[in-house]
PDB file of C-alpha atoms and ligand atoms in Angstrom:
ATOM      1  CA  MET V1188     -12.674  20.697  21.591  1.00 56.00           C
ATOM      2  CA  ASN V1189      -9.900  20.194  24.124  1.00 67.00           C
ATOM      3  CA  THR V1190      -7.281  17.249  23.587  1.00 71.00           C
ATOM      4  CA  THR V1191      -7.082  15.367  26.897  1.00 80.00           C
ATOM      5  CA  ASP V1192      -4.882  12.632  28.120  1.00 85.00           C
ATOM      6  CA  THR V1193      -7.751  10.120  27.308  1.00 88.00           C
ATOM      7  CA  CYS V1194      -7.762  11.414  23.463  1.00 91.00           C
ATOM      8  CA  ASN V1195      -4.069  10.858  23.466  1.00 88.00           C
ATOM      9  CA  ALA V1196      -3.955   7.465  25.227  1.00 89.00           C
ATOM     10  CA  LEU V1197      -6.497   6.132  22.399  1.00 91.00           C
ATOM     11  CA  VAL V1198      -4.777   7.338  19.382  1.00 92.00           C
ATOM     12  CA  ALA V1199      -2.671   4.104  19.628  1.00 92.00           C
ATOM     13  CA  SER V1200      -5.938   2.020  19.068  1.00 94.00           C
ATOM     14  CA  LEU V1201      -7.338   3.990  16.263  1.00 95.00           C
ATOM     15  CA  SER V1202      -5.728   1.813  13.409  1.00 95.00           C
ATOM     16  CA  ASP V1203      -7.187  -1.490  14.975  1.00 95.00           C
ATOM     17  CA  TYR V1204     -10.536   0.160  15.869  1.00 97.00           C
ATOM     18  CA  VAL V1205     -10.928   1.024  12.316  1.00 96.00           C
ATOM     19  CA  ASP V1206     -10.071  -2.497  11.280  1.00 95.00           C
ATOM     20  CA  GLY V1207     -12.343  -4.084  13.599  1.00 95.00           C
ATOM     21  CA  THR V1208      -9.765  -5.940  15.250  1.00 95.00           C
ATOM     22  CA  LEU V1209      -9.197  -3.898  18.588  1.00 95.00           C
ATOM     23  CA  ASP V1210      -9.645  -5.864  21.748  1.00 95.00           C
ATOM     24  CA  PRO V1211     -13.207  -5.464  22.913  1.00 96.00           C
ATOM     25  CA  SER V1212     -12.534  -4.052  26.389  1.00 95.00           C
ATOM     26  CA  LEU V1213     -10.664  -1.256  24.885  1.00 94.00           C
ATOM     27  CA  CYS V1214     -13.503  -1.045  21.964  1.00 96.00           C
ATOM     28  CA  ILE V1215     -15.943  -0.212  24.664  1.00 96.00           C
ATOM     29  CA  GLU V1216     -13.782   2.269  26.224  1.00 95.00           C
ATOM     30  CA  LEU V1217     -13.067   3.995  23.052  1.00 96.00           C
ATOM     31  CA  GLU V1218     -16.768   4.076  21.925  1.00 96.00           C
ATOM     32  CA  GLN V1219     -17.557   5.642  25.191  1.00 96.00           C
ATOM     33  CA  HIS V1220     -15.131   8.250  24.634  1.00 96.00           C
ATOM     34  CA  LEU V1221     -16.086   8.787  21.223  1.00 96.00           C
ATOM     35  CA  GLN V1222     -19.754   9.849  22.327  1.00 96.00           C
ATOM     36  CA  SER V1223     -18.583  12.703  24.249  1.00 95.00           C
ATOM     37  CA  CYS V1224     -15.439  13.671  22.214  1.00 95.00           C
ATOM     38  CA  GLN V1225     -16.163  15.419  19.184  1.00 95.00           C
ATOM     39  CA  LYS V1226     -12.548  15.813  18.353  1.00 95.00           C
ATOM     40  CA  CYS V1227     -11.932  11.970  18.156  1.00 96.00           C
ATOM     41  CA  ARG V1228     -14.942  11.226  16.359  1.00 96.00           C
ATOM     42  CA  ILE V1229     -13.658  13.791  13.637  1.00 96.00           C
ATOM     43  CA  VAL V1230     -10.237  11.842  13.650  1.00 96.00           C
ATOM     44  CA  VAL V1231     -11.839   8.550  13.515  1.00 97.00           C
ATOM     45  CA  ASN V1232     -14.230   9.458  10.359  1.00 96.00           C
ATOM     46  CA  THR V1233     -11.415  11.084   8.584  1.00 96.00           C
ATOM     47  CA  LEU V1234      -8.890   8.337   9.229  1.00 97.00           C
ATOM     48  CA  ARG V1235     -11.685   5.859   7.942  1.00 96.00           C
ATOM     49  CA  LYS V1236     -12.161   7.805   4.925  1.00 95.00           C
ATOM     50  CA  THR V1237      -8.409   8.279   4.250  1.00 96.00           C
ATOM     51  CA  ILE V1238      -7.989   4.415   4.087  1.00 96.00           C
ATOM     52  CA  GLU V1239     -11.133   3.980   2.017  1.00 94.00           C
ATOM     53  CA  LEU V1240      -9.870   6.450  -0.610  1.00 93.00           C
ATOM     54  CA  TYR V1241      -6.675   4.790  -0.749  1.00 94.00           C
ATOM     55  CA  HIS V1242      -8.218   1.467  -1.270  1.00 88.00           C
ATOM     56  CA  GLU V1243     -10.217   2.409  -4.166  1.00 70.00           C
ATOM     57  CA  PRO V1244      -9.379   0.438  -7.016  1.00 65.00           C
ATOM     58  CA  THR V1245      -7.961   2.660  -9.821  1.00 61.00           C
ATOM     59  CA  SER V1246      -8.584   1.153 -13.163  1.00 56.00           C
ATOM     60  CA  SER V1247      -6.131   3.689 -14.900  1.00 59.00           C
ATOM     61  CA  GLU V1248      -3.525   1.760 -13.232  1.00 63.00           C
ATOM     62  CA  ALA V1249      -3.860  -1.498 -15.062  1.00 75.00           C
ATOM     63  CA  LEU V1250      -0.685  -2.414 -16.867  1.00 90.00           C
ATOM     64  CA  PRO V1251      -0.402  -0.147 -19.985  1.00 93.00           C
ATOM     65  CA  GLN V1252      -0.129  -2.297 -23.191  1.00 94.00           C
ATOM     66  CA  ASP V1253       3.309  -0.834 -24.221  1.00 96.00           C
ATOM     67  CA  VAL V1254       4.778  -1.594 -20.625  1.00 97.00           C
ATOM     68  CA  ARG V1255       3.354  -5.060 -20.837  1.00 96.00           C
ATOM     69  CA  ALA V1256       4.989  -5.547 -24.180  1.00 96.00           C
ATOM     70  CA  ARG V1257       8.315  -4.413 -23.072  1.00 97.00           C
ATOM     71  CA  LEU V1258       7.942  -6.775 -20.217  1.00 98.00           C
ATOM     72  CA  PHE V1259       7.296  -9.693 -22.254  1.00 97.00           C
ATOM     73  CA  LEU V1260       9.924  -8.993 -24.591  1.00 97.00           C
ATOM     74  CA  ARG V1261      12.639  -8.496 -21.835  1.00 97.00           C
ATOM     75  CA  LEU V1262      11.767 -11.653 -20.289  1.00 97.00           C
ATOM     76  CA  ASN V1263      12.127 -13.539 -23.890  1.00 95.00           C
ATOM     77  CA  LEU V1264       8.186 -14.401 -23.701  1.00 95.00           C
ATOM     78  CA  GLU V1265       7.427 -12.415 -26.949  1.00 91.00           C
ATOM     79  CA  ASP V1266       5.822 -15.627 -28.131  1.00 91.00           C
ATOM     80  CA  TYR V1267       3.099 -15.428 -25.555  1.00 90.00           C
ATOM     81  CA  LEU V1268       2.577 -11.668 -26.091  1.00 85.00           C
ATOM     82  CA  LYS V1269      -0.208 -11.963 -28.751  1.00 73.00           C
ATOM     83  CA  LYS V1270      -2.750 -13.696 -26.396  1.00 56.00           C
ATOM     84  CA  GLU V1271      -4.779 -10.772 -24.978  1.00 54.00           C
ATOM     85  CA  VAL V1272      -5.999 -11.231 -21.372  1.00 48.00           C
TER      86      VAL V1272
ATOM     87  CA  MET Y 291      -5.436 -10.167  -3.111  1.00 47.00           C
ATOM     88  CA  ILE Y 292      -3.718 -13.122  -2.537  1.00 51.00           C
ATOM     89  CA  ASN Y 293      -5.474 -16.069  -3.832  1.00 50.00           C
ATOM     90  CA  GLU Y 294      -5.983 -19.060  -1.984  1.00 47.00           C
ATOM     91  CA  THR Y 295      -6.238 -21.173  -5.031  1.00 51.00           C
ATOM     92  CA  GLU Y 296      -3.293 -20.028  -6.582  1.00 54.00           C
ATOM     93  CA  LYS Y 297      -1.429 -23.265  -5.865  1.00 49.00           C
ATOM     94  CA  ALA Y 298      -3.875 -25.006  -7.868  1.00 52.00           C
ATOM     95  CA  ALA Y 299      -3.939 -22.590 -10.498  1.00 81.00           C
ATOM     96  CA  PHE Y 300      -0.048 -22.950 -11.286  1.00 89.00           C
ATOM     97  CA  SER Y 301       1.799 -25.916 -11.736  1.00 90.00           C
ATOM     98  CA  MET Y 302       4.615 -25.462  -9.378  1.00 90.00           C
ATOM     99  CA  GLU Y 303       6.546 -28.326 -11.004  1.00 91.00           C
ATOM    100  CA  ALA Y 304       6.430 -26.314 -14.427  1.00 94.00           C
ATOM    101  CA  LEU Y 305       7.180 -23.177 -13.126  1.00 93.00           C
ATOM    102  CA  ARG Y 306      10.195 -24.582 -10.974  1.00 93.00           C
ATOM    103  CA  GLY Y 307      11.435 -26.335 -14.204  1.00 93.00           C
ATOM    104  CA  GLY Y 308      11.386 -23.160 -16.128  1.00 93.00           C
ATOM    105  CA  ASP Y 309       8.403 -23.892 -18.181  1.00 94.00           C
ATOM    106  CA  ARG Y 310       7.969 -20.665 -20.537  1.00 94.00           C
ATOM    107  CA  GLU Y 311       4.215 -20.993 -21.025  1.00 94.00           C
ATOM    108  CA  GLU Y 312       3.590 -21.421 -17.485  1.00 95.00           C
ATOM    109  CA  PHE Y 313       5.994 -18.476 -16.489  1.00 96.00           C
ATOM    110  CA  ALA Y 314       3.989 -16.454 -19.056  1.00 95.00           C
ATOM    111  CA  ARG Y 315       0.859 -17.039 -17.137  1.00 94.00           C
ATOM    112  CA  PHE Y 316       2.531 -16.335 -13.730  1.00 95.00           C
ATOM    113  CA  VAL Y 317       3.829 -13.002 -15.316  1.00 96.00           C
ATOM    114  CA  GLU Y 318       0.335 -12.277 -16.907  1.00 93.00           C
ATOM    115  CA  THR Y 319      -1.462 -12.976 -13.634  1.00 92.00           C
ATOM    116  CA  TYR Y 320       0.646 -10.721 -11.237  1.00 94.00           C
ATOM    117  CA  SER Y 321       2.223  -8.129 -13.629  1.00 95.00           C
ATOM    118  CA  THR Y 322      -0.609  -5.476 -13.014  1.00 94.00           C
ATOM    119  CA  GLN Y 323      -0.144  -5.786  -9.036  1.00 93.00           C
ATOM    120  CA  VAL Y 324       3.640  -5.581  -9.305  1.00 96.00           C
ATOM    121  CA  TYR Y 325       3.744  -2.338 -11.602  1.00 96.00           C
ATOM    122  CA  ARG Y 326       0.959  -0.884  -9.427  1.00 93.00           C
ATOM    123  CA  LEU Y 327       3.147  -1.635  -6.500  1.00 95.00           C
ATOM    124  CA  GLY Y 328       5.940   0.114  -8.055  1.00 96.00           C
ATOM    125  CA  LEU Y 329       3.934   3.146  -9.078  1.00 94.00           C
ATOM    126  CA  LYS Y 330       2.831   3.683  -5.419  1.00 94.00           C
ATOM    127  CA  MET Y 331       6.302   2.838  -3.954  1.00 96.00           C
ATOM    128  CA  LEU Y 332       8.110   4.956  -6.516  1.00 96.00           C
ATOM    129  CA  ASN Y 333       5.562   7.390  -8.043  1.00 94.00           C
ATOM    130  CA  ASP Y 334       7.674   7.350 -11.333  1.00 95.00           C
ATOM    131  CA  PRO Y 335       6.628   5.543 -14.334  1.00 95.00           C
ATOM    132  CA  GLN Y 336       9.967   4.699 -15.695  1.00 97.00           C
ATOM    133  CA  ASP Y 337      11.209   3.464 -12.192  1.00 97.00           C
ATOM    134  CA  ALA Y 338       8.070   1.495 -11.711  1.00 97.00           C
ATOM    135  CA  GLU Y 339       8.668  -0.133 -15.320  1.00 98.00           C
ATOM    136  CA  ASP Y 340      12.224  -1.264 -14.228  1.00 98.00           C
ATOM    137  CA  MET Y 341      11.291  -2.592 -10.954  1.00 98.00           C
ATOM    138  CA  LEU Y 342       8.513  -4.720 -12.866  1.00 98.00           C
ATOM    139  CA  GLN Y 343      11.199  -6.096 -15.271  1.00 98.00           C
ATOM    140  CA  GLU Y 344      13.821  -6.664 -12.640  1.00 98.00           C
ATOM    141  CA  THR Y 345      11.234  -8.267 -10.221  1.00 98.00           C
ATOM    142  CA  PHE Y 346      10.232 -11.077 -12.771  1.00 98.00           C
ATOM    143  CA  ILE Y 347      13.831 -11.596 -13.779  1.00 98.00           C
ATOM    144  CA  LYS Y 348      14.697 -12.299 -10.457  1.00 98.00           C
ATOM    145  CA  ALA Y 349      11.780 -14.700  -9.947  1.00 97.00           C
ATOM    146  CA  PHE Y 350      12.485 -16.521 -13.024  1.00 97.00           C
ATOM    147  CA  LYS Y 351      15.921 -17.121 -11.657  1.00 96.00           C
ATOM    148  CA  ALA Y 352      14.800 -17.885  -8.002  1.00 96.00           C
ATOM    149  CA  LEU Y 353      11.646 -20.071  -9.165  1.00 95.00           C
ATOM    150  CA  PRO Y 354      13.639 -23.189  -9.057  1.00 94.00           C
ATOM    151  CA  THR Y 355      14.351 -22.757  -5.226  1.00 92.00           C
ATOM    152  CA  PHE Y 356      10.916 -21.546  -4.315  1.00 92.00           C
ATOM    153  CA  GLU Y 357      10.090 -23.820  -1.147  1.00 88.00           C
ATOM    154  CA  GLY Y 358       6.598 -23.063  -0.752  1.00 87.00           C
ATOM    155  CA  ARG Y 359       6.804 -21.706   2.793  1.00 85.00           C
ATOM    156  CA  SER Y 360       4.931 -18.792   1.775  1.00 86.00           C
ATOM    157  CA  SER Y 361       2.286 -18.443  -0.954  1.00 89.00           C
ATOM    158  CA  LEU Y 362       3.490 -17.687  -4.316  1.00 92.00           C
ATOM    159  CA  SER Y 363       2.185 -14.046  -4.294  1.00 91.00           C
ATOM    160  CA  THR Y 364       3.761 -13.165  -0.864  1.00 92.00           C
ATOM    161  CA  TRP Y 365       7.100 -14.667  -2.349  1.00 95.00           C
ATOM    162  CA  LEU Y 366       6.705 -12.346  -5.550  1.00 96.00           C
ATOM    163  CA  TYR Y 367       5.547  -9.122  -3.476  1.00 96.00           C
ATOM    164  CA  ARG Y 368       8.770  -9.834  -1.196  1.00 96.00           C
ATOM    165  CA  ILE Y 369      10.924  -9.754  -4.477  1.00 97.00           C
ATOM    166  CA  ALA Y 370       9.084  -6.793  -5.649  1.00 98.00           C
ATOM    167  CA  ILE Y 371       9.250  -4.788  -2.661  1.00 97.00           C
ATOM    168  CA  ASN Y 372      12.836  -5.313  -2.188  1.00 97.00           C
ATOM    169  CA  GLU Y 373      13.594  -3.940  -5.696  1.00 97.00           C
ATOM    170  CA  ALA Y 374      11.489  -0.821  -4.901  1.00 97.00           C
ATOM    171  CA  LEU Y 375      13.506  -0.310  -1.695  1.00 95.00           C
ATOM    172  CA  MET Y 376      16.585  -0.881  -3.665  1.00 95.00           C
ATOM    173  CA  THR Y 377      15.668   1.892  -6.018  1.00 95.00           C
ATOM    174  CA  LEU Y 378      14.739   4.361  -3.149  1.00 93.00           C
ATOM    175  CA  ARG Y 379      18.058   3.723  -1.759  1.00 91.00           C
ATOM    176  CA  LYS Y 380      19.856   4.696  -4.837  1.00 89.00           C
ATOM    177  CA  ARG Y 381      17.980   7.618  -4.832  1.00 85.00           C
ATOM    178  CA  ARG Y 382      18.928   8.627  -1.315  1.00 73.00           C
ATOM    179  CA  PRO Y 383      21.763   6.459  -0.094  1.00 64.00           C
ATOM    180  CA  ASN Y 384      21.317   7.118   3.592  1.00 61.00           C
ATOM    181  CA  GLN Y 385      17.683   6.903   4.181  1.00 56.00           C
ATOM    182  CA  VAL Y 386      16.260   3.541   3.580  1.00 52.00           C
ATOM    183  CA  SER Y 387      16.000   0.568   5.418  1.00 53.00           C
ATOM    184  CA  VAL Y 388      12.780  -1.502   6.156  1.00 52.00           C
ATOM    185  CA  ASP Y 389      14.332  -2.494   9.481  1.00 50.00           C
ATOM    186  CA  GLU Y 390      14.615   1.126  10.732  1.00 51.00           C
ATOM    187  CA  GLY Y 391      14.103   0.924  14.468  1.00 47.00           C
ATOM    188  CA  VAL Y 392      10.645   0.023  15.398  1.00 45.00           C
ATOM    189  CA  GLU Y 393       9.200   3.316  16.200  1.00 47.00           C
ATOM    190  CA  THR Y 394       7.574   3.942  19.521  1.00 42.00           C
ATOM    191  CA  VAL Y 395       3.857   4.671  19.425  1.00 38.00           C
ATOM    192  CA  GLU Y 396       4.064   7.604  21.793  1.00 39.00           C
ATOM    193  CA  GLY Y 397       4.640  11.094  20.875  1.00 44.00           C
ATOM    194  CA  GLU Y 398       4.429  12.740  17.500  1.00 64.00           C
ATOM    195  CA  ILE Y 399       1.394  11.002  16.376  1.00 79.00           C
ATOM    196  CA  GLU Y 400      -1.217  12.926  18.108  1.00 87.00           C
ATOM    197  CA  PRO Y 401      -3.559  14.252  15.653  1.00 90.00           C
ATOM    198  CA  ARG Y 402      -3.246  18.150  14.989  1.00 89.00           C
ATOM    199  CA  GLU Y 403      -5.470  18.734  12.138  1.00 90.00           C
ATOM    200  CA  ILE Y 404      -9.147  18.386  13.224  1.00 91.00           C
ATOM    201  CA  LEU Y 405     -11.595  19.083  10.413  1.00 93.00           C
ATOM    202  CA  ASP Y 406     -14.249  16.564   9.020  1.00 94.00           C
ATOM    203  CA  TRP Y 407     -13.628  16.699   5.318  1.00 94.00           C
ATOM    204  CA  CYS Y 408     -15.852  13.452   4.937  1.00 90.00           C
ATOM    205  CA  CYS Y 409     -18.776  15.670   3.648  1.00 87.00           C
ATOM    206  CA  LEU Y 410     -16.887  16.695   0.289  1.00 91.00           C
ATOM    207  CA  PRO Y 411     -18.579  15.239  -2.727  1.00 91.00           C
ATOM    208  CA  GLU Y 412     -17.328  12.074  -3.885  1.00 87.00           C
ATOM    209  CA  ARG Y 413     -16.138  13.528  -7.302  1.00 88.00           C
ATOM    210  CA  GLU Y 414     -13.970  15.959  -5.572  1.00 89.00           C
ATOM    211  CA  MET Y 415     -12.231  13.465  -3.591  1.00 89.00           C
ATOM    212  CA  LEU Y 416     -11.657  11.141  -6.685  1.00 87.00           C
ATOM    213  CA  SER Y 417     -10.806  13.922  -9.051  1.00 91.00           C
ATOM    214  CA  VAL Y 418      -7.404  13.398 -10.959  1.00 91.00           C
ATOM    215  CA  GLU Y 419      -5.835  16.240  -9.035  1.00 94.00           C
ATOM    216  CA  SER Y 420      -6.962  14.730  -5.690  1.00 94.00           C
ATOM    217  CA  ARG Y 421      -5.302  11.476  -7.006  1.00 92.00           C
ATOM    218  CA  LYS Y 422      -2.276  13.114  -7.630  1.00 93.00           C
ATOM    219  CA  PHE Y 423      -1.966  14.748  -4.179  1.00 96.00           C
ATOM    220  CA  MET Y 424      -2.591  11.327  -2.532  1.00 95.00           C
ATOM    221  CA  ASN Y 425       0.098   9.689  -4.511  1.00 94.00           C
ATOM    222  CA  GLU Y 426       2.515  12.456  -3.596  1.00 95.00           C
ATOM    223  CA  ALA Y 427       1.383  12.262  -0.130  1.00 96.00           C
ATOM    224  CA  ILE Y 428       2.495   8.415   0.150  1.00 96.00           C
ATOM    225  CA  GLN Y 429       5.737   9.651  -1.054  1.00 95.00           C
ATOM    226  CA  GLN Y 430       6.006  11.888   2.191  1.00 94.00           C
ATOM    227  CA  LEU Y 431       6.239   8.547   4.226  1.00 94.00           C
ATOM    228  CA  SER Y 432       9.447   7.221   4.943  1.00 92.00           C
ATOM    229  CA  PRO Y 433      10.179   3.993   2.772  1.00 93.00           C
ATOM    230  CA  ALA Y 434       9.452   1.715   5.783  1.00 93.00           C
ATOM    231  CA  LEU Y 435       6.165   3.163   6.461  1.00 96.00           C
ATOM    232  CA  ARG Y 436       5.517   3.248   2.924  1.00 96.00           C
ATOM    233  CA  ALA Y 437       6.001  -0.197   2.217  1.00 97.00           C
ATOM    234  CA  VAL Y 438       3.635  -1.311   5.026  1.00 97.00           C
ATOM    235  CA  PHE Y 439       0.913   1.056   4.102  1.00 97.00           C
ATOM    236  CA  VAL Y 440       1.012   0.063   0.281  1.00 96.00           C
ATOM    237  CA  LEU Y 441       1.043  -3.500   0.977  1.00 96.00           C
ATOM    238  CA  ARG Y 442      -1.624  -3.712   3.501  1.00 96.00           C
ATOM    239  CA  ASP Y 443      -3.959  -0.512   2.694  1.00 96.00           C
ATOM    240  CA  ILE Y 444      -3.639  -0.556  -1.015  1.00 93.00           C
ATOM    241  CA  GLU Y 445      -2.646  -3.656  -2.085  1.00 91.00           C
ATOM    242  CA  GLY Y 446      -4.964  -5.162   0.348  1.00 91.00           C
ATOM    243  CA  LEU Y 447      -2.846  -7.653   2.141  1.00 93.00           C
ATOM    244  CA  SER Y 448      -3.621  -8.924   5.827  1.00 94.00           C
ATOM    245  CA  ILE Y 449      -1.461  -7.841   8.495  1.00 96.00           C
ATOM    246  CA  LYS Y 450       0.245 -11.279   8.692  1.00 95.00           C
ATOM    247  CA  GLU Y 451       0.684 -11.451   4.836  1.00 95.00           C
ATOM    248  CA  THR Y 452       2.376  -8.125   5.110  1.00 97.00           C
ATOM    249  CA  ALA Y 453       4.672  -9.191   8.091  1.00 97.00           C
ATOM    250  CA  ASP Y 454       5.528 -12.286   5.886  1.00 95.00           C
ATOM    251  CA  THR Y 455       6.462 -10.081   3.107  1.00 96.00           C
ATOM    252  CA  LEU Y 456       8.347  -7.636   4.816  1.00 96.00           C
ATOM    253  CA  ASN Y 457      10.154 -10.144   7.242  1.00 94.00           C
ATOM    254  CA  LEU Y 458       8.702  -7.883  10.087  1.00 96.00           C
ATOM    255  CA  SER Y 459       6.668  -8.968  13.180  1.00 97.00           C
ATOM    256  CA  GLU Y 460       3.103  -8.360  13.023  1.00 97.00           C
ATOM    257  CA  THR Y 461       3.516  -5.929  15.884  1.00 96.00           C
ATOM    258  CA  ALA Y 462       5.859  -4.123  13.982  1.00 96.00           C
ATOM    259  CA  VAL Y 463       3.632  -3.808  10.965  1.00 97.00           C
ATOM    260  CA  LYS Y 464       0.713  -2.745  13.089  1.00 96.00           C
ATOM    261  CA  THR Y 465       2.786   0.128  14.482  1.00 95.00           C
ATOM    262  CA  ARG Y 466       4.051   1.050  11.168  1.00 96.00           C
ATOM    263  CA  LEU Y 467       0.515   1.094   9.921  1.00 97.00           C
ATOM    264  CA  LEU Y 468      -0.835   3.184  12.547  1.00 96.00           C
ATOM    265  CA  ARG Y 469       1.871   5.796  12.019  1.00 95.00           C
ATOM    266  CA  ALA Y 470       1.447   5.911   8.186  1.00 96.00           C
ATOM    267  CA  ARG Y 471      -2.422   6.014   8.403  1.00 97.00           C
ATOM    268  CA  LEU Y 472      -2.292   8.877  11.072  1.00 96.00           C
ATOM    269  CA  ARG Y 473       0.422  10.842   8.723  1.00 95.00           C
ATOM    270  CA  LEU Y 474      -1.644  10.409   5.643  1.00 97.00           C
ATOM    271  CA  ARG Y 475      -4.797  11.459   7.471  1.00 97.00           C
ATOM    272  CA  GLU Y 476      -2.819  14.742   8.476  1.00 96.00           C
ATOM    273  CA  LEU Y 477      -1.824  15.628   4.959  1.00 96.00           C
ATOM    274  CA  LEU Y 478      -5.366  14.539   3.306  1.00 96.00           C
ATOM    275  CA  THR Y 479      -6.998  16.792   5.932  1.00 96.00           C
ATOM    276  CA  VAL Y 480      -4.926  19.914   5.187  1.00 95.00           C
ATOM    277  CA  TYR Y 481      -5.530  19.174   1.491  1.00 96.00           C
ATOM    278  CA  TYR Y 482      -9.382  18.406   1.721  1.00 95.00           C
ATOM    279  CA  GLY Y 483      -9.777  20.993   4.549  1.00 92.00           C
ATOM    280  CA  GLU Y 484      -9.064  23.693   2.280  1.00 91.00           C
ATOM    281  CA  ARG Y 485     -11.844  22.635  -0.148  1.00 89.00           C
ATOM    282  CA  VAL Y 486     -14.306  22.499   2.501  1.00 88.00           C
ATOM    283  CA  VAL Y 487     -13.435  25.950   3.517  1.00 86.00           C
ATOM    284  CA  GLU Y 488     -13.587  27.030  -0.164  1.00 86.00           C
ATOM    285  CA  SER Y 489     -16.952  25.377  -0.724  1.00 83.00           C
ATOM    286  CA  LYS Y 490     -18.462  27.028   2.418  1.00 82.00           C
ATOM    287  CA  ARG Y 491     -17.143  30.537   1.059  1.00 82.00           C
ATOM    288  CA  ALA Y 492     -18.794  30.031  -2.422  1.00 73.00           C
TER     289      ALA Y 492
HETATM  290 ZN1   ZN T1197     -11.008  12.544  22.628  1.00 52.19          ZN
END
């Protein structure tokens, strides 16, 4: 698994590539390289996975009730607090 | 995340005029997102709560002058992210600027950690411990990179919306996003890589 100049040159395109916004000709070039380079394939796969994991919505991070209550109080909106969402 | 119908959903006239009921609806709609942004940027519940309150206090004061050049949510995100950056600046006075020189794409971004951990079971990747590690990993990004990553990849804003929120060019956003993503990939590869090795040994 040697790193070549091609690998290094393609790093700059990876973000656009996983977003699907890479220029088509560069995209072809990158995909050709990926077929023959395991190292870059791993980088692309783990980069995708990284983004996917962070994007996963986490319900535990909904606004806690006590935080919500203190926010409404601070904003003098306590009259509207009783209404649950 | 940014809702196209929001203009219809809120009466701008009421919001600008300081109508409390409409403002309560506005707070109800966006408080979860603002709080989550605070948690990701600051990784501290108390700081995130302070940021949340300050953001809506400032928004309430600034609403009468809201010109509608950006969407209401982009406008609110801008206030929120500035609050978060200000908090970070107080923690480390010399370090924080969203305008820190646009990093070059060359050098020091070449991937080092090469190990495929995509095969790990979901429950392992989404465990409480893993989540904690992931949040800590974000804190290793510079505030400038962190802001871009949190808005784009966690909050799901588009490149353009992220650029508008941070007053950056789209090119600068893309450059920072690339660096942030690659850096996090390195950190996650070290973390999950250990688990892959362990699972093979077991
Ligand atoms: Zn390669």
